Coordinates of C-alpha atoms in Angstrom, one line a residue:
X1 CA -60.3 39.1 32.4
X2 CA -62.0 35.7 32.8
X3 CA -59.5 32.8 32.6
X4 CA -61.3 30.0 30.7
X5 CA -58.8 27.3 31.8
X6 CA -59.9 27.4 35.4
X7 CA -63.2 26.0 36.7
X8 CA -65.1 29.1 37.9
X9 CA -66.3 29.4 41.5
X10 CA -69.7 31.0 42.5
X11 CA -68.2 34.5 42.5
X12 CA -66.8 34.2 39.0
X13 CA -70.1 32.8 37.6
X14 CA -71.8 36.1 37.9
X15 CA -68.9 37.8 36.0
X16 CA -69.2 35.2 33.2
X17 CA -73.0 35.7 32.9
X18 CA -72.5 39.5 32.7
X19 CA -69.8 39.2 30.0
X20 CA -72.1 37.1 27.8
X21 CA -75.0 39.5 28.3
X22 CA -72.8 42.4 27.3
X23 CA -71.7 40.6 24.2
X24 CA -75.3 39.8 23.3
X25 CA -76.3 43.4 23.8
X26 CA -73.7 44.5 21.4
X27 CA -75.5 42.5 18.8
X28 CA -78.4 45.0 19.0
X29 CA -81.3 42.6 18.2
X30 CA -83.5 45.7 17.9
X31 CA -82.5 48.8 16.0
X32 CA -81.0 51.3 18.3
X33 CA -82.2 54.9 18.5
X34 CA -79.9 57.8 17.8
X35 CA -79.7 61.3 16.4
X36 CA -78.1 60.2 13.1
X37 CA -78.4 57.0 11.0
X38 CA -76.1 56.5 7.9
X39 CA -76.7 53.6 5.5
X40 CA -73.6 51.6 4.5
X41 CA -73.0 50.1 1.0
X42 CA -73.5 46.6 2.4
X43 CA -77.1 47.4 3.4
X44 CA -76.4 47.9 7.1
X45 CA -76.5 51.2 9.0
X46 CA -74.2 53.2 11.2
X47 CA -76.1 54.9 14.0
X48 CA -74.7 57.8 16.1
X49 CA -76.5 57.9 19.5
X50 CA -77.4 60.9 21.6
X51 CA -74.7 59.8 24.1
X52 CA -72.1 60.3 21.5
X53 CA -71.6 56.6 20.9
X54 CA -71.3 55.0 17.4
X55 CA -72.8 51.6 16.4
X56 CA -71.7 50.0 13.1
X57 CA -73.3 47.2 11.1
X58 CA -76.8 47.9 12.4
X59 CA -79.3 45.6 10.7
X60 CA -76.7 43.0 9.6
X61 CA -78.2 39.5 9.4
X62 CA -75.5 37.7 7.4
X63 CA -73.4 35.3 9.5
X64 CA -69.6 34.9 8.9
X65 CA -68.1 31.8 7.4
X66 CA -67.1 28.7 9.4
X67 CA -63.7 28.7 11.1
X68 CA -60.9 26.8 9.3
X69 CA -57.5 25.7 10.6
X70 CA -58.8 24.5 13.9
X71 CA -57.0 21.6 15.8
X72 CA -57.6 19.8 19.1
X73 CA -55.2 17.9 21.4
X74 CA -55.2 16.5 24.9
X75 CA -52.4 15.8 27.4
X76 CA -52.4 15.2 31.2
X77 CA -56.1 16.0 31.5
X78 CA -55.9 19.2 29.5
X79 CA -58.0 20.0 26.4
X80 CA -56.3 22.5 24.0
X81 CA -57.8 24.2 21.0
X82 CA -55.8 26.1 18.3
X83 CA -57.1 28.4 15.5
X84 CA -54.9 29.8 12.7
X85 CA -57.1 32.9 12.2
X86 CA -58.9 31.9 9.0
X87 CA -62.6 31.5 8.0
X88 CA -64.4 30.1 5.0
X89 CA -64.8 33.0 2.5
X90 CA -62.4 35.1 4.4
X91 CA -62.5 37.1 7.7
X92 CA -65.2 39.9 7.5
X93 CA -64.7 43.3 9.1
X94 CA -67.5 42.7 11.7
X95 CA -66.1 39.5 13.1
X96 CA -66.3 39.5 16.9
X97 CA -64.8 36.2 17.9
X98 CA -64.5 32.4 17.2
X99 CA -65.9 30.2 19.9
X100 CA -64.4 26.8 20.6
X101 CA -66.5 24.2 22.4
X102 CA -65.6 20.8 23.9
X103 CA -68.8 19.0 24.8
X104 CA -71.1 21.4 26.7
X105 CA -68.2 23.6 27.8
X106 CA -66.8 26.7 26.0
X107 CA -63.0 26.2 25.9
X108 CA -62.5 29.8 24.9
X109 CA -63.2 32.6 22.5
X110 CA -60.5 33.9 20.1
X111 CA -60.6 37.2 18.2
X112 CA -57.4 36.4 16.4
X113 CA -55.2 33.4 15.7
X114 CA -54.1 31.7 19.0
X115 CA -55.0 28.9 21.4
X116 CA -57.0 28.2 24.6
X117 CA -57.4 25.3 26.9
X118 CA -59.4 23.9 29.8
X119 CA -59.3 21.0 32.3
X120 CA -61.4 17.9 31.6
X121 CA -61.9 14.5 33.1
X122 CA -59.3 12.0 32.0
X123 CA -60.6 9.0 30.2
X124 CA -63.7 10.8 28.7
X125 CA -64.3 11.5 25.1
X126 CA -65.6 15.0 24.0
X127 CA -67.2 16.2 20.8
X128 CA -65.3 19.4 19.8
X129 CA -66.6 22.1 17.4
X130 CA -65.9 25.8 16.6
X131 CA -68.1 28.6 15.2
X132 CA -67.6 32.3 14.3
X133 CA -69.8 35.1 15.6
X134 CA -69.9 38.7 14.3
X135 CA -70.6 41.9 16.2
X136 CA -74.4 41.7 15.3
X137 CA -74.6 38.3 17.0
X138 CA -74.8 36.4 13.8
X139 CA -73.2 32.9 14.3
X140 CA -71.8 30.6 11.6
X141 CA -72.5 27.0 11.2
X142 CA -70.3 24.9 13.6
X143 CA -67.3 23.0 12.2
X144 CA -67.5 19.2 11.8
X145 CA -67.3 17.6 15.3
X146 CA -63.9 16.2 16.3
X147 CA -63.9 13.3 18.8
X148 CA -61.2 13.9 21.4
X149 CA -60.2 11.4 24.0
X150 CA -58.9 13.1 27.1
X151 CA -55.6 11.5 28.1
X152 CA -54.2 10.9 31.6
X153 CA -50.5 11.0 30.9
X154 CA -49.5 9.8 34.4
X155 CA -51.7 6.7 34.0
X156 CA -50.5 6.0 30.5
X157 CA -46.9 6.4 31.5
X158 CA -47.4 4.1 34.5
X159 CA -49.1 1.5 32.3
X160 CA -46.4 1.7 29.7
X161 CA -43.8 1.3 32.5
X162 CA -45.5 -1.8 33.8
X163 CA -45.7 -3.4 30.4
X164 CA -42.0 -2.5 29.8
X165 CA -41.1 -4.1 33.1
X166 CA -43.0 -7.3 32.3
X167 CA -41.4 -7.5 28.8
X168 CA -38.0 -6.9 30.3
X169 CA -38.6 -9.7 32.8
X170 CA -39.7 -12.1 30.0
X171 CA -36.7 -11.0 27.8
X172 CA -34.3 -11.5 30.7
X173 CA -35.5 -15.0 31.2
X174 CA -35.1 -15.9 27.5
X175 CA -31.8 -14.0 27.1
X176 CA -28.7 -16.0 26.6
X177 CA -26.3 -15.3 29.5
X178 CA -23.5 -17.6 28.4
X179 CA -22.5 -20.2 25.8
X180 CA -19.8 -22.9 25.8
X181 CA -18.4 -24.8 22.8
X182 CA -16.8 -28.2 23.5
X183 CA -14.9 -30.7 21.4
X184 CA -14.4 -34.5 21.6
X185 CA -12.7 -37.1 19.3
X186 CA -13.9 -40.5 18.2
X187 CA -12.7 -43.2 15.7
X188 CA -16.1 -43.1 13.9
X189 CA -17.1 -40.7 11.2
X190 CA -20.8 -41.4 11.8
X191 CA -21.4 -42.2 15.5
X192 CA -21.0 -39.1 17.8
X193 CA -19.3 -39.4 21.2
X194 CA -21.5 -41.3 23.7
X195 CA -21.9 -41.0 27.4
X196 CA -18.7 -40.8 29.3
X197 CA -16.9 -39.1 26.4
X198 CA -14.3 -36.4 27.4
X199 CA -15.4 -33.0 26.1
X200 CA -12.9 -30.2 26.1
X201 CA -13.0 -26.5 25.3
X202 CA -9.9 -26.9 23.2
X203 CA -10.1 -28.9 19.8
X204 CA -7.9 -32.0 19.9
X205 CA -4.8 -32.2 17.8
X206 CA -5.4 -33.8 14.3
X207 CA -4.6 -37.5 14.3
X208 CA -4.9 -40.2 11.7
X209 CA -8.2 -42.1 11.9
X210 CA -9.7 -39.7 14.4
X211 CA -12.7 -37.4 13.9
X212 CA -13.5 -34.3 15.9
X213 CA -17.1 -33.6 17.1
X214 CA -18.4 -30.3 18.5
X215 CA -21.4 -29.3 20.7
X216 CA -22.7 -26.0 22.2
X217 CA -24.2 -25.5 25.6
X218 CA -26.4 -22.3 26.0
X219 CA -27.4 -20.9 29.4
X220 CA -30.5 -18.5 29.7
X221 CA -31.4 -15.8 32.2
X222 CA -33.8 -18.0 34.1
X223 CA -31.0 -20.5 34.8
X224 CA -32.0 -23.1 32.1
X225 CA -29.3 -24.7 30.0
X226 CA -29.6 -26.4 26.6
X227 CA -26.9 -28.6 24.9
X228 CA -27.0 -29.1 21.1
X229 CA -26.6 -32.4 19.4
X230 CA -22.9 -33.2 18.5
X231 CA -21.8 -32.4 14.9
X232 CA -18.7 -33.7 13.2
X233 CA -16.4 -30.8 12.2
X234 CA -13.5 -32.7 10.6
X235 CA -13.3 -35.3 7.8
X236 CA -10.8 -37.3 5.9
X237 CA -7.8 -35.4 4.6
X238 CA -8.5 -34.2 1.1
X239 CA -6.1 -34.0 -1.8
X240 CA -4.1 -30.8 -2.2
X241 CA -5.9 -28.3 -4.3
X242 CA -4.4 -26.6 -7.3
X243 CA -2.0 -23.8 -6.7
X244 CA -3.8 -20.4 -6.8
X245 CA -2.8 -17.5 -8.9
X246 CA -0.3 -15.1 -7.6
X247 CA -2.0 -12.2 -5.8
X248 CA -1.4 -8.6 -6.6
X249 CA 1.6 -6.9 -5.1
X250 CA 0.6 -5.0 -2.1
X251 CA 1.2 -1.3 -1.6
X252 CA 4.6 -0.3 -0.3
X253 CA 4.8 -0.2 3.4
X254 CA 5.9 2.8 5.4
X255 CA 9.6 3.6 5.7
X256 CA 11.2 1.7 8.5
X257 CA 13.1 3.2 11.4
X258 CA 16.6 4.3 10.6
X259 CA 19.0 1.6 11.9
X260 CA 22.0 2.1 14.1
X261 CA 25.2 3.3 12.4
X262 CA 27.3 0.3 11.4
X263 CA 31.0 -0.3 12.4
X264 CA 33.8 1.5 10.6
X265 CA 34.5 -0.1 7.3
X266 CA 37.9 -1.5 6.2
X267 CA 39.6 -0.3 3.1
X268 CA 42.6 -1.6 1.0
X269 CA 45.8 0.2 1.6
X270 CA 48.1 -1.7 -0.8
X271 CA 48.2 -4.7 -3.1
X272 CA 51.5 -6.4 -3.8
X273 CA 52.4 -9.3 -6.1
X274 CA 55.2 -11.7 -5.1
X275 CA 57.2 -14.2 -7.2
X276 CA 59.2 -17.3 -6.5
X277 CA 60.9 -20.2 -8.3
X278 CA 60.3 -23.6 -6.7
X279 CA 59.8 -27.2 -7.8
X280 CA 56.6 -27.6 -5.8
X281 CA 53.9 -25.3 -4.4
X282 CA 55.3 -23.3 -1.5
X283 CA 53.3 -22.6 1.7
X284 CA 51.0 -19.5 1.8
X285 CA 52.8 -16.6 3.5
X286 CA 51.2 -14.7 6.4
X287 CA 51.5 -11.3 8.1
X288 CA 52.2 -7.9 6.6
X289 CA 56.0 -8.2 6.2
X290 CA 57.6 -9.3 2.9
X291 CA 58.0 -13.1 3.1
X292 CA 61.4 -14.7 2.9
X293 CA 62.2 -16.4 -0.5
X294 CA 59.7 -14.3 -2.4
X295 CA 60.4 -11.3 -4.7
X296 CA 58.3 -8.3 -5.7
X297 CA 59.7 -8.6 -9.2
X298 CA 59.5 -11.5 -11.5
X299 CA 62.8 -13.5 -11.3
X300 CA 64.9 -14.4 -14.3
X301 CA 64.7 -18.0 -15.2
X302 CA 68.2 -19.7 -15.4
X303 CA 69.0 -21.9 -18.4
X304 CA 68.0 -25.5 -18.0
X305 CA 65.6 -24.7 -15.1
X306 CA 63.0 -27.5 -14.9
X307 CA 60.9 -26.2 -11.9
X308 CA 58.0 -23.9 -11.8
X309 CA 57.3 -20.2 -11.2
X310 CA 54.8 -19.3 -8.4
X311 CA 52.8 -16.2 -7.8
X312 CA 50.8 -14.9 -4.8
X313 CA 49.2 -11.5 -3.9
X314 CA 49.3 -9.7 -0.5
X315 CA 46.5 -7.2 0.3
X316 CA 47.1 -4.9 3.3
X317 CA 44.0 -3.5 4.9
X318 CA 43.4 -0.2 6.8
X319 CA 43.0 -2.1 10.1
X320 CA 46.6 -3.3 9.9
X321 CA 45.8 -6.8 8.8
X322 CA 46.8 -8.6 5.6
X323 CA 45.3 -11.3 3.4
X324 CA 47.3 -13.6 1.1
X325 CA 46.2 -15.6 -1.9
X326 CA 47.2 -19.2 -2.3
X327 CA 50.4 -19.5 -4.4
X328 CA 49.5 -20.4 -8.0
X329 CA 51.7 -21.4 -10.9
X330 CA 52.3 -18.4 -13.3
X331 CA 50.3 -19.3 -16.4
X332 CA 52.7 -17.5 -18.8
X333 CA 55.7 -19.3 -17.4
X334 CA 54.0 -22.7 -17.5
X335 CA 52.9 -22.1 -21.1
X336 CA 56.4 -21.0 -22.1
X337 CA 58.1 -23.9 -20.3
X338 CA 55.7 -26.4 -21.9
X339 CA 56.4 -24.8 -25.3
X340 CA 60.1 -25.0 -24.7
X341 CA 60.0 -28.7 -23.7
X342 CA 57.8 -29.5 -26.7
X343 CA 60.2 -27.6 -29.0
X344 CA 63.1 -29.4 -27.5
X345 CA 61.5 -32.8 -28.0
X346 CA 60.5 -31.9 -31.5
X347 CA 63.9 -30.7 -32.4
X348 CA 65.4 -33.9 -31.0
X349 CA 62.9 -36.0 -33.0
X350 CA 63.6 -34.0 -36.1
X351 CA 67.4 -34.5 -35.7
X352 CA 66.8 -38.2 -35.2
X353 CA 64.5 -38.4 -38.1
X354 CA 66.9 -36.6 -40.3
X355 CA 69.7 -39.0 -39.5
X356 CA 67.3 -41.9 -40.1
X357 CA 66.3 -40.4 -43.5
X358 CA 69.9 -40.1 -44.5
X359 CA 70.4 -43.8 -43.8
X360 CA 67.2 -44.5 -45.7
X361 CA 68.5 -42.6 -48.7
X362 CA 71.8 -44.4 -48.6
X363 CA 70.1 -47.8 -48.4
X364 CA 67.7 -47.0 -51.2
X365 CA 70.5 -45.6 -53.4
X366 CA 72.7 -48.6 -52.9
X367 CA 70.1 -51.4 -52.9
X368 CA 67.5 -50.1 -55.4
X369 CA 69.6 -48.2 -57.9
X370 CA 68.5 -50.6 -60.6
X371 CA 64.8 -50.6 -59.7
X372 CA 62.3 -48.9 -61.8
X373 CA 62.4 -45.0 -61.6
X374 CA 58.8 -44.7 -60.4
X375 CA 59.3 -47.0 -57.4
X376 CA 62.5 -45.2 -56.4
X377 CA 60.8 -41.8 -56.8
X378 CA 57.7 -42.8 -54.7
X379 CA 59.8 -44.0 -51.8
X380 CA 62.0 -40.9 -51.8
X381 CA 59.0 -38.6 -52.0
X382 CA 57.3 -40.2 -49.0
X383 CA 60.4 -39.8 -46.9
X384 CA 60.9 -36.2 -47.9
X385 CA 57.2 -35.4 -47.0
X386 CA 57.7 -37.0 -43.6
X387 CA 60.8 -34.9 -43.0
X388 CA 58.9 -31.7 -44.1
X389 CA 56.1 -32.3 -41.7
X390 CA 58.4 -32.8 -38.7
X391 CA 60.3 -29.7 -39.7
X392 CA 57.0 -27.7 -39.8
X393 CA 56.0 -29.0 -36.4
X394 CA 59.3 -27.9 -34.9
X395 CA 58.9 -24.4 -36.5
X396 CA 55.4 -24.0 -35.2
X397 CA 56.5 -25.0 -31.7
X398 CA 59.3 -22.4 -31.9
X399 CA 56.8 -19.7 -33.1
X400 CA 54.6 -20.4 -30.0
X401 CA 57.6 -19.8 -27.8
X402 CA 58.1 -16.4 -29.6
X403 CA 54.4 -15.5 -28.9
X404 CA 54.8 -16.3 -25.2
X405 CA 57.9 -14.2 -25.0
X406 CA 56.1 -11.3 -26.8
X407 CA 53.1 -11.5 -24.4
X408 CA 55.5 -11.3 -21.4
X409 CA 57.4 -8.4 -23.1
X410 CA 54.3 -6.3 -23.7
X411 CA 52.0 -7.1 -20.7
X412 CA 52.8 -7.0 -17.0
X413 CA 51.0 -6.9 -13.6
X414 CA 51.9 -4.5 -10.9
X415 CA 50.4 -3.2 -7.6
X416 CA 48.5 -0.6 -9.7
X417 CA 46.9 -3.1 -12.1
X418 CA 47.4 -4.3 -15.6
X419 CA 50.0 -2.5 -17.8
X420 CA 50.1 -2.9 -21.6
X421 CA 53.1 -1.4 -23.4
X422 CA 53.6 -0.7 -27.0
X423 CA 57.3 -1.5 -27.3
X424 CA 60.4 -2.8 -25.6
X425 CA 61.8 0.6 -24.8
X426 CA 61.2 2.2 -21.4
X427 CA 60.2 5.4 -23.1
X428 CA 57.5 3.7 -25.2
X429 CA 53.7 4.3 -24.9
X430 CA 51.7 2.1 -22.4
X431 CA 48.3 1.9 -20.9
X432 CA 47.7 1.2 -17.2
X433 CA 44.2 -0.3 -16.3
X434 CA 43.5 0.2 -12.5
X435 CA 40.4 -0.3 -10.4
X436 CA 39.7 3.4 -10.1
X437 CA 41.3 5.0 -13.2
X438 CA 43.0 4.5 -16.5
X439 CA 46.4 6.1 -17.4
X440 CA 48.0 6.6 -20.8
X441 CA 51.8 6.8 -20.2
X442 CA 54.9 7.8 -22.2
X443 CA 57.7 6.1 -20.3
X444 CA 57.2 7.1 -16.7
X445 CA 55.1 10.3 -17.5
X446 CA 51.3 10.1 -17.3
X447 CA 50.0 11.8 -20.5
X448 CA 46.3 11.4 -19.6
X449 CA 44.4 10.1 -16.6
X450 CA 40.7 9.1 -16.6
X451 CA 39.6 9.1 -13.0
X452 CA 36.5 6.9 -12.4
X453 CA 35.7 8.3 -8.9
X454 CA 35.8 12.0 -9.7
X455 CA 34.8 11.5 -13.4
X456 CA 37.5 13.9 -14.3
X457 CA 40.2 13.9 -17.0
X458 CA 43.8 15.1 -16.3
X459 CA 46.1 15.6 -19.3
X460 CA 49.7 16.8 -19.9
X461 CA 51.4 17.9 -23.0
X462 CA 48.1 19.4 -24.3
X463 CA 48.2 22.6 -26.2
X464 CA 45.7 25.3 -25.1
X465 CA 43.4 26.4 -27.8
X466 CA 40.5 25.1 -29.8
X467 CA 39.6 21.4 -30.5
X468 CA 37.0 19.8 -32.7
X469 CA 35.5 16.4 -33.0
X470 CA 36.0 15.0 -36.5
X471 CA 34.7 11.7 -37.9
X472 CA 36.9 9.5 -40.1
X473 CA 36.1 9.0 -43.8
X474 CA 34.5 5.7 -43.2
X475 CA 32.4 7.1 -40.3
X476 CA 33.6 4.5 -37.8
X477 CA 35.8 6.7 -35.6
X478 CA 35.6 10.1 -34.0
X479 CA 38.8 12.0 -33.1
X480 CA 39.4 15.2 -31.1
X481 CA 41.6 17.4 -33.3
X482 CA 43.6 20.5 -32.2
X483 CA 42.7 23.3 -34.7
X484 CA 44.7 26.2 -33.3
X485 CA 45.3 28.6 -30.5
X486 CA 42.8 31.2 -29.3

């Protein structure tokens, strides 16, 4: 096999010439002789020779179509031709090969799609064509010439590298290697700092009547430096702008880390109310023991007592400490005492007024007995009206004292909370309102307890069986009614 990519030496030249002569002989320019000749439908003949050989397409003079799908390329001094295996008008059965030429040289002959290459002088330009040849030696018209420049990749790469190096050198000289921003302050808003001004990399602190100027120094790769003209970067303080609209609420942040467990809490163990009679406010007790001079029950007030009743509360905590409220005057006692004093004064005034009226009546009866009836009647009526008003005032003051007594009789404060009773008897109904519960009591017995902590109801004296909720006739109340046992 002859390698077309290698330049042949003198020994290979003979083989190449013989190969081309054999190919031309196969074309049979003259009709061969044989023992049998058969005409084909396309006008050619098939001849069977005396040596047993067979020759087809004898007498064919029609050339094949021009090759299509041919491409040329060059790289590193090589010329490469490619053919995709197609011809104009299709590939005939008697196609022998497609010859690819670059200048005066045959790059190669292809009998099917493929490629071939050869060496060429770098820097030259070759005219490249291709033509098809059938077994009868009929050749097609050559393809349109393609001008191919033979490239020397090493030289091109070397040249490109030199250019890149030169561009890099120029770029490095123009590249900015560093920059420095400096600030200085002056008293002028129009004149920049002059020679001798102190420039600093840190902006000066704002000051009244001072203006800040800025300049930039740039250093390039070739060592050159350029400094910009100073520009003023601060001005007079402007007026405050209008307050902006409130921004949208941001998304909730991630949950924070769980904090350390806090110290043990302190709870209330007991709450006790103490009472004391005294003319002036006594000092606040201290400690957890019951204080001297104080009583856990409200004391009885002696007749004619003119002092005050004081009340304070002790709260004992779980840590063993106690807190005390400042003694305050009992409101009910103060109100009752004031009512009693007012009633006493009113009664005294009424008694005095009554005695005076009796004297008025005697004087009027004795001195004006002969006066006209109308005048005597008017004077007597006025005096009687005055007496009636004073009597009504005394009665109202007395009734206020009764109300105060009734409040004290039906309402009391204890360590548990507020207790409201329905009668004077110890066996009557009462309601105790406490911080954590409410109790409905009959005497000392708890009939029903509403527990706020456990949200439960405890009841006594309740019959087991069925209950129903029933509304009152006016629709304003709902009652739970026992309707019978199961």
